Amino acid sequence: MAIIDWIVLIGTIAGIIIYGIWKTRNVNTTQSYLQGDYDLKWWSIGLSIMATQASAITFLSTPGQAYEDGMGFAQFYFGLPLAMVILSVFVLPIYYKLKVYTAYEYLEGRFNLATRTFTAILFLISRGLAAGLTIFAPAIILSTILGWQLNLTILVLGAGVTLYTVSGGTKAVSVTQFHQMVIILVGMFIAAFVLVFQLPDQVSFTDAVRFAGSMNKLQVVDFSWDLSNRYTFWSGMIGGVFLFLSYFGTDQSQVQRYLSGKTLTESRLGLMFNGLLKVPMQFLILFVGILVFVFFQFNRSPLHFNEGNVNAIKKNERYAVQYEALNKEHELLFEKKKEVIHGYINQLKTEQSDKIRKGKDKVNTLMKEEKELREKAAKLIKEAAPSASTKDTDYVFITFIRDFLPVGIVGLLLAVIFSASMSSTSSELSSLATTTVIDIYKRSFVKNQTDQHYLFVSKAFTLLWGAIAVLFALSARLFENLIQAVNIVGSLFYGTILGIFLVGFFLKSVKGKAVFWAAILTELIILIIFYLNETGIPVSIGGKEIVISIGYLWLNLIGCTLVMIVSMILNKILPTFSKKL
Amino acid sequence: MNSNNKWITSDLNDEGSPPILGTWNRLYLFVLVFHALLIFLFYLFTKAYS
């Protein structure tokens, strides 16, 4: 990487950290540290919400996903604007009226202390693990690209974000997120422009889009009812609303963002801002991935995008020769394919359907050959190092950034990735500390201390959660399938948490005891279902033996529905049961 | 209305209307219509390039 890129990267990251610390140097009360000074305007809230949700993996994986599977992933976000409106109408006014620090505080007033503490602990477990992952996942990719040691990358990311979050709390998170999000958006626009300008002279922007469309990469909306298809209009609109209601309405890392607003109006506008901009932003990121796909039809891409894997196999005497042979084959195939695609793009302009069909068949045949070569290379890498992960789509965009962007822009785009990682991690650390102090420490253990005591404890817990996240990230590679494990842990708890809140908001007659036992019972059922699902042990229902087999994402819906139904039943039964006793 | 009422209603009178469109309901409608329009444009985009 050129020295200018290093200056841009280090200057941007250090500038944001120093600005965050300097801007929040006067934060000297617990309220200011954990809740801000209620001084955020709507655009800051909106950008802060977006920055919290958009982790580094969003900017690394999403273009790679578009490169591989097209733009259908945009549908995942279709339920978000509706969720923003529902939260703005029903949930935000309640939080504001009660002036709560955390979402879980609401549960004590609505139900009881046990429900509040139980839900807060569920949040701390799932978000605490996720915080480690938001450092670990981009660190793997950045360390490969920058040639740094993985542990060093984790420490740089973790220490930087912990430093300013400990210093200024939620206020530091908000002021830095504003700048991080501006850098992210500017960086992605620049990447899109550079991609368009780096297309060959004979290929216009329209040609590129037309070509991508003919390769089935531009199918944004799919109205089919195919349940096996992960991203359709219906899964986005129905499943997405529940997912985003849960995430934005009950996850403290998001709730804390919009509760820092100057007024209820500013917070509501912040949510509407997110509702308006999120889907177009995801479209832009995916479209950048499509442009990368077209770009790599005219500029040779590596046979395998994960350079760490390639370097490892090149050092292995037994496999290096075979890999090099595949690489040569790939080079020849690329030249042939490039020529055919140039011809095909000219045929697309003629609108002669016969010629176009023949041209498309030729391109598809060569694409298939290239895919087979890539699969052979991945298989070879796996043979040489069985523990290597051969899924390389997360490396597509960063390979383009490093190898093809002009000097200076490389540093800026790497700053985008670092910023995205730090912005989501800082929200997580701040929300974890707030929940620990407000819902557990102050509420149940040390009740009547001075404000300075709670401020000190809040900073100590932020530091502790930062250290836990870094330690978790450092040891993460020791565990197989860690990402999946963390996602599963999230799905085990998210449905129950959403169910508790929905009962609180909408089932007005249900009391605390009923919802608490419903949540405990639901969580046990979810854990049993998960165990049966994982082990494949058959269950006898009505004389029939059934083996449970469901995707873990469905546990969210089951958990939420069970809490609501069981709490309604218990609400009827419990008073009668108490009277009899 | 019971004593628990403040925890289950969202009847807070906001300190003001949104800065544009006059009422919150109109603003919510704007966001949802904008989103519907966006999906429609995505649909046309999909059709045009498939």
XYZ file of C-alpha atoms in Angstrom:
631
model
C 0.000 0.000 0.000
C 1.348 3.465 -0.904
C 2.426 5.894 1.785
C -0.393 8.314 0.878
C -2.914 5.534 1.546
C -1.380 4.906 4.966
C -1.571 8.631 5.730
C -5.235 8.767 4.657
C -6.126 5.594 6.601
C -4.278 6.424 9.824
C -5.200 10.123 9.603
C -8.916 9.337 9.214
C -9.075 6.750 11.997
C -6.877 8.700 14.427
C -8.740 11.918 13.572
C -12.092 10.353 14.452
C -10.802 8.841 17.709
C -9.156 12.116 18.810
C -12.232 14.131 17.797
C -14.481 11.766 19.787
C -12.331 12.094 22.908
C -11.919 15.884 22.574
C -15.589 16.554 21.834
C -16.730 14.619 24.911
C -14.045 15.837 27.342
C -16.705 17.596 29.440
C -18.878 14.526 29.955
C -18.924 14.372 33.748
C -22.342 13.032 34.762
C -23.778 9.533 34.512
C -26.744 10.780 32.501
C -24.492 12.545 30.025
C -22.281 9.438 29.743
C -25.031 6.839 29.370
C -27.807 8.807 27.719
C -26.127 11.851 26.187
C -27.426 15.336 26.932
C -30.559 14.980 24.824
C -28.920 17.268 22.291
C -28.890 15.184 19.101
C -30.659 16.482 16.018
C -32.561 14.144 13.726
C -29.852 13.762 11.083
C -27.315 12.756 13.753
C -29.774 10.212 15.172
C -30.568 8.853 11.704
C -26.898 8.482 10.751
C -26.089 7.011 14.162
C -28.824 4.375 13.782
C -27.545 3.504 10.299
C -23.919 3.380 11.475
C -24.816 1.044 14.351
C -26.558 -1.403 12.025
C -23.944 -1.248 9.258
C -20.956 -3.233 10.480
C -17.747 -3.718 8.528
C -19.090 -7.027 7.287
C -21.920 -5.088 5.583
C -19.388 -3.301 3.395
C -17.185 -6.341 2.844
C -19.815 -9.021 2.302
C -22.659 -7.193 0.555
C -20.787 -6.247 -2.662
C -19.386 -9.812 -2.708
C -22.905 -11.169 -2.351
C -24.106 -9.057 -5.316
C -21.040 -10.221 -7.308
C -22.039 -13.844 -6.680
C -25.861 -13.887 -6.462
C -27.118 -10.541 -7.792
C -29.189 -7.863 -6.070
C -31.986 -9.900 -4.458
C -30.513 -9.297 -0.982
C -32.007 -5.756 -1.092
C -35.372 -7.381 -0.289
C -34.083 -8.336 3.178
C -34.550 -4.646 4.142
C -38.053 -4.164 2.667
C -39.749 -4.491 6.073
C -37.553 -1.806 7.676
C -39.523 1.384 6.766
C -42.776 -0.146 8.095
C -41.005 -1.183 11.321
C -39.712 2.408 11.688
C -43.255 3.790 11.401
C -44.676 1.258 13.911
C -41.917 2.050 16.424
C -42.384 5.782 15.947
C -46.153 5.540 16.555
C -46.320 3.018 19.415
C -42.961 2.571 21.129
C -40.981 5.815 21.027
C -43.612 7.896 22.896
C -43.668 5.358 25.742
C -39.878 5.352 26.134
C -39.817 9.174 26.030
C -42.682 9.635 28.472
C -40.986 7.348 30.994
C -37.534 8.900 30.409
C -35.903 5.458 30.540
C -32.159 4.853 30.195
C -32.682 1.368 28.781
C -35.468 -0.493 27.022
C -35.503 -3.049 29.859
C -36.294 -0.366 32.454
C -39.692 -0.127 30.806
C -40.336 -3.787 31.618
C -40.092 -3.243 35.376
C -42.744 -0.529 35.331
C -44.984 -2.505 33.008
C -44.406 -5.934 34.616
C -41.897 -6.469 37.449
C -38.210 -6.475 38.383
C -37.768 -10.181 37.587
C -38.899 -9.691 33.949
C -36.633 -6.647 33.548
C -33.569 -8.438 34.941
C -34.230 -11.631 32.982
C -34.558 -9.721 29.672
C -31.490 -7.578 30.394
C -29.421 -10.724 31.022
C -30.635 -12.283 27.745
C -29.513 -9.090 25.956
C -26.105 -9.060 27.687
C -25.384 -12.670 26.674
C -26.357 -12.325 23.013
C -24.964 -8.813 22.406
C -21.811 -9.498 24.457
C -20.916 -12.391 22.155
C -21.852 -10.402 19.040
C -19.518 -7.532 20.074
C -16.552 -9.911 19.867
C -17.675 -11.030 16.447
C -18.006 -7.486 15.050
C -14.285 -7.088 15.795
C -13.192 -10.600 14.792
C -14.960 -10.964 11.414
C -13.543 -7.848 9.670
C -10.159 -8.387 11.380
C -9.719 -11.721 9.541
C -10.222 -10.022 6.182
C -8.287 -6.839 6.966
C -5.322 -8.787 8.356
C -5.100 -10.830 5.134
C -5.275 -7.750 2.946
C -2.953 -5.521 4.979
C -0.539 -8.362 5.701
C -0.875 -7.775 9.440
C -1.068 -10.478 12.096
C -4.677 -11.306 12.977
C -4.135 -10.628 16.685
C -2.559 -7.240 15.939
C -5.527 -6.248 13.744
C -7.966 -7.292 16.488
C -6.032 -5.284 19.065
C -5.884 -2.154 16.851
C -9.625 -2.296 16.136
C -10.602 -3.218 19.702
C -8.296 -0.815 21.520
C -9.179 2.150 19.276
C -12.918 1.769 19.692
C -12.700 0.984 23.437
C -10.530 4.058 24.005
C -13.031 6.658 22.802
C -16.107 4.765 24.021
C -14.686 4.586 27.570
C -13.733 8.238 27.358
C -17.032 9.751 26.209
C -19.701 7.037 26.522
C -22.798 7.238 24.342
C -22.030 10.855 23.414
C -18.670 9.810 21.941
C -20.466 7.038 20.034
C -22.896 9.550 18.488
C -20.365 12.255 17.538
C -17.969 9.758 15.973
C -20.719 7.822 14.195
C -21.819 10.969 12.367
C -18.351 11.376 10.833
C -17.885 7.641 10.307
C -21.156 7.441 8.391
C -20.257 10.460 6.235
C -16.908 8.790 5.361
C -18.704 5.506 4.621
C -21.246 7.111 2.256
C -18.653 9.309 0.500
C -16.306 6.304 0.139
C -18.994 4.094 -1.411
C -20.020 6.826 -3.900
C -16.374 7.322 -4.901
C -15.951 3.545 -5.356
C -19.028 3.496 -7.637
C -17.713 6.435 -9.741
C -14.217 4.959 -10.055
C -15.713 1.634 -11.158
C -17.727 3.318 -13.898
C -14.702 5.294 -15.121
C -12.473 2.191 -15.127
C -14.694 0.280 -17.543
C -13.044 -0.277 -20.969
C -13.487 2.574 -23.508
C -15.810 0.502 -25.690
C -18.095 -0.362 -22.748
C -20.423 2.403 -21.579
C -22.259 2.455 -18.229
C -25.478 1.429 -20.013
C -23.665 -1.473 -21.697
C -22.365 -2.596 -18.293
C -25.837 -2.512 -16.729
C -27.408 -4.265 -19.717
C -24.743 -6.975 -19.589
C -25.195 -7.494 -15.807
C -28.966 -7.727 -16.350
C -28.579 -10.346 -19.064
C -26.473 -12.385 -16.598
C -29.438 -12.340 -14.142
C -27.617 -10.118 -11.670
C -30.190 -7.322 -11.548
C -33.240 -9.126 -10.193
C -34.000 -6.896 -7.235
C -37.604 -7.957 -6.624
C -38.901 -11.505 -6.564
C -42.643 -11.883 -5.877
C -42.587 -15.702 -5.836
C -43.857 -17.611 -2.788
C -40.897 -19.988 -2.844
C -40.138 -20.623 0.853
C -36.783 -22.210 0.032
C -35.687 -18.916 -1.548
C -34.200 -16.895 1.310
C -34.800 -13.432 -0.179
C -38.193 -12.673 -1.698
C -40.524 -9.680 -1.461
C -42.721 -11.601 1.003
C -39.952 -12.852 3.298
C -38.593 -9.289 3.402
C -41.942 -7.642 4.071
C -43.290 -10.173 6.602
C -40.214 -11.652 8.278
C -38.317 -8.377 7.958
C -40.895 -6.344 9.894
C -40.653 -8.726 12.888
C -36.879 -8.823 12.725
C -36.513 -5.034 12.567
C -39.175 -4.398 15.218
C -37.172 -6.637 17.499
C -33.796 -5.164 16.599
C -34.734 -1.466 16.643
C -37.372 -1.638 19.374
C -35.793 -3.910 21.987
C -32.037 -4.032 21.357
C -30.401 -1.475 23.645
C -27.617 -0.784 21.099
C -30.298 0.810 18.868
C -32.696 2.112 21.552
C -29.839 4.092 23.121
C -29.187 5.790 19.775
C -32.618 7.333 19.370
C -33.168 8.046 23.069
C -30.304 10.571 22.840
C -32.522 12.835 20.751
C -33.157 16.452 21.724
C -36.919 15.892 21.624
C -39.362 13.157 20.706
C -39.789 14.912 17.355
C -36.043 14.682 16.615
C -35.988 10.980 17.529
C -39.021 10.232 15.381
C -37.473 12.124 12.472
C -34.261 10.143 12.992
C -36.199 6.883 12.583
C -37.986 8.233 9.489
C -34.591 9.278 8.065
C -33.426 5.684 8.499
C -36.678 4.395 6.975
C -36.162 6.560 3.884
C -32.423 6.046 3.336
C -31.657 2.476 4.412
C -33.094 0.667 1.386
C -31.503 3.029 -1.197
C -28.173 2.717 0.667
C -28.293 -1.081 0.506
C -29.210 -0.803 -3.182
C -26.113 1.372 -3.741
C -23.815 -1.090 -1.914
C -25.225 -4.016 -3.899
C -24.948 -2.039 -7.140
C -21.266 -1.407 -6.392
C -20.946 -5.205 -6.184
C -22.574 -5.521 -9.604
C -20.137 -2.972 -11.066
C -17.279 -4.992 -9.521
C -18.706 -8.073 -11.278
C -18.674 -6.269 -14.651
C -15.226 -4.779 -13.933
C -13.765 -8.249 -13.345
C -15.034 -9.393 -16.744
C -12.526 -6.984 -18.336
C -9.784 -6.989 -15.693
C -8.413 -10.299 -14.531
C -9.454 -11.279 -11.040
C -7.480 -13.753 -8.915
C -8.466 -17.414 -9.309
C -9.211 -17.395 -5.577
C -9.920 -14.080 -3.788
C -8.585 -14.995 -0.322
C -4.894 -14.142 -0.672
C -4.076 -15.865 2.633
C -5.223 -19.192 1.182
C -3.348 -18.572 -2.091
C -0.086 -17.737 -0.299
C -0.442 -20.854 1.859
C -0.933 -23.195 -1.119
C 1.938 -21.596 -3.034
C 4.234 -22.501 -0.134
C 3.034 -26.107 -0.190
C 5.350 -27.993 -2.593
C 2.850 -30.771 -3.183
C 0.013 -28.518 -4.301
C 1.760 -25.381 -5.624
C 2.365 -26.834 -9.104
C -1.242 -28.000 -9.486
C -2.506 -24.583 -8.369
C -0.221 -22.790 -10.816
C -1.524 -25.003 -13.645
C -5.103 -24.015 -12.748
C -3.995 -20.391 -12.608
C -2.563 -20.578 -16.156
C -5.759 -22.188 -17.362
C -7.723 -19.373 -15.719
C -5.594 -16.736 -17.446
C -6.260 -18.225 -20.887
C -9.942 -18.608 -20.140
C -10.160 -14.990 -18.973
C -8.714 -13.654 -22.271
C -11.093 -15.803 -24.290
C -14.093 -14.799 -22.158
C -13.222 -11.097 -22.365
C -13.256 -11.233 -26.143
C -16.567 -13.118 -26.232
C -18.161 -10.651 -23.763
C -17.055 -7.673 -25.893
C -18.789 -9.299 -28.851
C -21.865 -10.117 -26.770
C -22.185 -6.521 -25.546
C -22.210 -5.373 -29.194
C -24.861 -7.994 -29.978
C -27.007 -6.694 -27.083
C -27.074 -3.307 -28.837
C -28.432 -4.842 -32.057
C -31.611 -6.205 -30.430
C -31.447 -9.269 -32.728
C -32.784 -11.938 -30.401
C -31.190 -14.914 -32.204
C -27.714 -13.412 -32.095
C -28.198 -12.334 -28.490
C -29.319 -15.833 -27.439
C -26.293 -17.436 -29.114
C -23.958 -14.859 -27.597
C -25.449 -15.401 -24.158
C -25.022 -19.169 -24.472
C -21.346 -18.680 -25.308
C -20.804 -16.330 -22.340
C -22.664 -18.679 -19.985
C -20.555 -21.651 -21.106
C -17.354 -19.736 -20.389
C -18.729 -18.466 -17.058
C -19.523 -22.054 -16.120
C -15.998 -23.133 -17.042
C -14.592 -20.337 -14.890
C -16.793 -21.361 -11.969
C -15.578 -24.947 -12.299
C -11.960 -23.739 -12.275
C -12.628 -21.714 -9.121
C -14.232 -24.763 -7.504
C -11.217 -26.884 -8.436
C -8.921 -24.265 -6.887
C -11.022 -24.183 -3.702
C -10.965 -27.965 -3.507
C -7.184 -27.955 -3.888
C -6.843 -25.346 -1.118
C -9.050 -27.475 1.127
C -6.945 -30.564 0.388
C -3.746 -28.683 1.212
C -5.180 -27.159 4.399
C -8.376 -28.909 5.578
C -9.067 -26.183 8.172
C -9.016 -23.370 5.551
C -12.273 -21.596 4.743
C -12.624 -21.546 0.955
C -15.654 -19.239 0.741
C -13.989 -16.162 -0.752
C -16.874 -13.813 -1.675
C -16.131 -11.608 1.372
C -12.735 -10.861 -0.205
C -14.029 -9.763 -3.625
C -14.639 -6.081 -2.853
C -11.526 -5.596 -0.722
C -9.388 -7.221 -3.451
C -10.790 -4.672 -5.907
C -10.083 -1.838 -3.436
C -6.490 -2.894 -2.850
C -5.490 -3.820 -6.411
C -7.432 -1.447 -8.658
C -8.345 1.806 -6.890
C -6.114 4.885 -7.326
C -3.615 5.864 -4.634
C -5.325 7.774 -1.822
C -8.740 6.241 -2.509
C -7.428 2.853 -1.282
C -6.686 4.445 2.111
C -10.107 6.119 2.162
C -11.972 2.878 1.386
C -9.997 0.987 4.036
C -10.955 3.802 6.428
C -14.585 3.059 5.433
C -14.179 -0.560 6.545
C -12.453 0.402 9.823
C -15.077 3.113 10.479
C -17.929 0.676 9.921
C -16.383 -1.813 12.321
C -15.731 0.790 15.008
C -19.148 2.469 14.713
C -21.139 -0.712 15.344
C -18.753 -1.975 18.058
C -18.845 1.343 19.960
C -22.677 1.249 20.098
C -22.525 -2.311 21.378
C -19.983 -1.536 24.108
C -21.884 1.536 25.265
C -25.238 -0.309 25.365
C -23.704 -3.288 27.199
C -22.238 -0.975 29.860
C -25.509 0.970 30.202
C -27.575 -2.195 30.659
C -25.072 -3.650 33.149
C -25.035 -0.474 35.258
C -28.706 0.590 35.059
C -30.543 -2.741 34.940
C -28.275 -4.906 37.087
C -25.663 -3.031 39.182
C -27.606 0.074 40.245
C -31.014 -1.591 40.344
C -30.162 -4.730 42.310
C -26.756 -4.356 43.959
C -25.525 -0.820 44.766
C -28.551 1.451 44.956
C -27.697 4.702 46.708
C -24.305 5.910 45.628
C -23.161 9.278 44.273
C -23.370 10.202 40.609
C -19.556 10.216 40.412
C -19.538 6.594 41.648
C -21.950 5.487 38.904
C -19.992 7.468 36.303
C -16.790 5.686 37.336
C -18.546 2.282 37.346
C -20.038 3.004 33.891
C -16.574 3.717 32.484
C -15.190 0.600 34.197
C -17.937 -1.590 32.705
C -17.380 -0.086 29.227
C -13.690 -0.983 29.559
C -14.582 -4.450 30.844
C -16.962 -5.140 27.935
C -14.297 -3.830 25.508
C -11.762 -6.236 27.039
C -14.250 -9.141 26.895
C -15.013 -8.381 23.229
C -11.294 -8.256 22.349
C -10.522 -11.452 24.315
C -13.447 -13.201 22.636
C -12.221 -12.023 19.221
C -8.646 -13.153 20.020
C -9.796 -16.663 20.960
C -12.516 -16.882 18.302
C -10.433 -18.767 15.733
C -9.979 -21.586 18.232
C -13.648 -22.476 17.873
C -15.121 -23.996 14.756
C -18.220 -22.444 13.228
C -18.059 -19.513 15.597
C -20.107 -17.114 13.467
C -22.893 -19.634 13.156
C -22.751 -20.294 16.893
C -23.151 -16.594 17.705
C -26.044 -16.251 15.260
C -27.706 -19.275 16.841
C -27.260 -17.826 20.352
C -28.958 -14.635 19.083
C -31.876 -16.572 17.620
C -32.303 -18.530 20.876
C -33.066 -15.306 22.775
C -34.331 -12.700 20.273
C -37.814 -14.204 19.858
C -38.400 -14.362 23.624
C -37.253 -10.750 24.109
C -39.519 -9.469 21.318
C -42.433 -11.505 22.711
C -42.020 -9.913 26.174
C -42.043 -6.399 24.704
C -45.009 -7.067 22.398
C -47.028 -8.349 25.373
C -46.029 -5.165 27.222
C -47.089 -2.868 24.403
C -50.190 -4.567 23.063
C -51.678 -7.090 25.561
C -52.681 -4.621 28.205
C -54.400 -7.064 30.601
C -51.390 -9.401 30.943
C -49.555 -8.974 34.267
C -45.891 -9.375 35.228
C -46.018 -12.817 36.816
C -47.682 -14.313 33.729
C -45.194 -12.841 31.242
C -42.183 -13.748 33.413
C -43.151 -17.441 33.663
C -44.208 -17.444 30.004
C -40.736 -16.156 29.056
C -38.971 -18.774 31.227
C -41.171 -21.561 29.838
C -40.686 -20.344 26.249
C -36.933 -20.157 26.655
C -36.888 -23.746 27.968
C -39.046 -24.912 25.041
C -36.773 -23.086 22.581
C -33.694 -24.719 24.123
C -35.374 -28.166 23.976
C -36.406 -27.644 20.325
C -32.858 -26.524 19.538
C -31.399 -29.601 21.306
C -33.768 -32.010 19.507
C -33.061 -30.259 16.214
C -29.295 -30.526 16.663
C -29.217 -34.132 17.922
C -31.965 -35.516 15.646
C -33.538 -37.446 18.557
C -37.112 -38.385 17.549
C -40.055 -37.158 19.666
C -43.253 -39.141 20.128
C -46.298 -36.958 19.403
C -49.735 -38.658 19.305
C -48.141 -42.077 18.867
C -46.037 -40.907 15.915
C -42.297 -40.481 16.046
C -41.230 -37.131 14.619
C -37.715 -35.826 14.032
C -37.609 -32.033 14.420
C -35.788 -30.283 11.581
C -36.126 -26.504 11.322
C -33.797 -23.642 10.441
C -32.674 -21.698 13.519
C -34.099 -18.416 12.144
C -37.593 -19.809 12.730
C -36.824 -19.924 16.469
C -37.362 -16.113 16.490
C -40.952 -16.459 15.332
C -41.672 -19.494 17.556
C -40.228 -17.757 20.636
C -42.164 -14.532 20.072
C -45.486 -16.287 19.416
C -45.075 -18.684 22.357
C -44.400 -15.885 24.869
C -47.568 -14.061 23.736
C -49.852 -17.135 23.783
C -48.477 -18.681 27.007
C -48.587 -15.351 28.875
C -52.271 -14.904 27.938
C -53.072 -18.438 29.164
C -51.058 -18.000 32.387
C -52.697 -14.634 32.986
C -56.059 -16.449 33.157
C -54.805 -19.417 35.189
C -52.449 -17.797 37.735
C -54.983 -15.631 39.680
C -57.376 -18.628 40.040
C -54.475 -20.832 41.107
C -53.327 -18.262 43.722
C -56.867 -17.958 45.177
C -57.138 -21.748 45.603
C -53.847 -21.777 47.503
C -57.714 3.137 33.675
C -55.474 1.543 36.285
C -52.321 2.836 37.951
C -50.243 0.858 35.471
C -51.658 2.859 32.603
C -48.630 5.065 31.939
C -46.585 1.976 31.021
C -48.977 0.708 28.385
C -50.213 3.731 26.467
C -48.444 5.820 23.919
C -50.753 8.831 24.243
C -47.944 11.286 24.830
C -48.768 14.623 23.262
C -45.714 15.494 21.272
C -44.331 18.949 21.688
C -44.958 19.695 18.065
C -45.732 18.668 14.556
C -43.043 17.462 12.172
C -41.194 20.243 10.342
C -42.713 19.148 7.034
C -46.146 17.942 5.876
C -48.003 19.274 8.926
C -48.920 16.086 10.796
C -47.150 12.888 11.776
C -49.680 10.733 9.981
C -48.900 12.530 6.710
C -45.174 12.070 7.291
C -45.624 8.342 7.981
C -47.736 8.054 4.845
C -45.025 9.850 2.883
C -42.365 7.376 4.120
C -44.541 4.367 3.243
C -45.583 5.735 -0.162
C -41.942 6.589 -0.932
C -41.006 3.012 -0.022
C -43.806 1.571 -2.181
C -42.655 3.760 -5.071
C -39.084 2.597 -4.559
C -40.160 -1.059 -4.689
C -42.164 -0.304 -7.831
C -39.052 1.263 -9.407
C -37.019 -1.788 -8.364
C -39.675 -3.944 -10.023
C -39.442 -1.923 -13.259
C -35.629 -2.123 -13.049
C -35.839 -5.910 -12.616
C -38.236 -6.227 -15.576
C -36.187 -3.925 -17.805
C -32.918 -5.808 -17.310
C -34.061 -9.415 -17.032
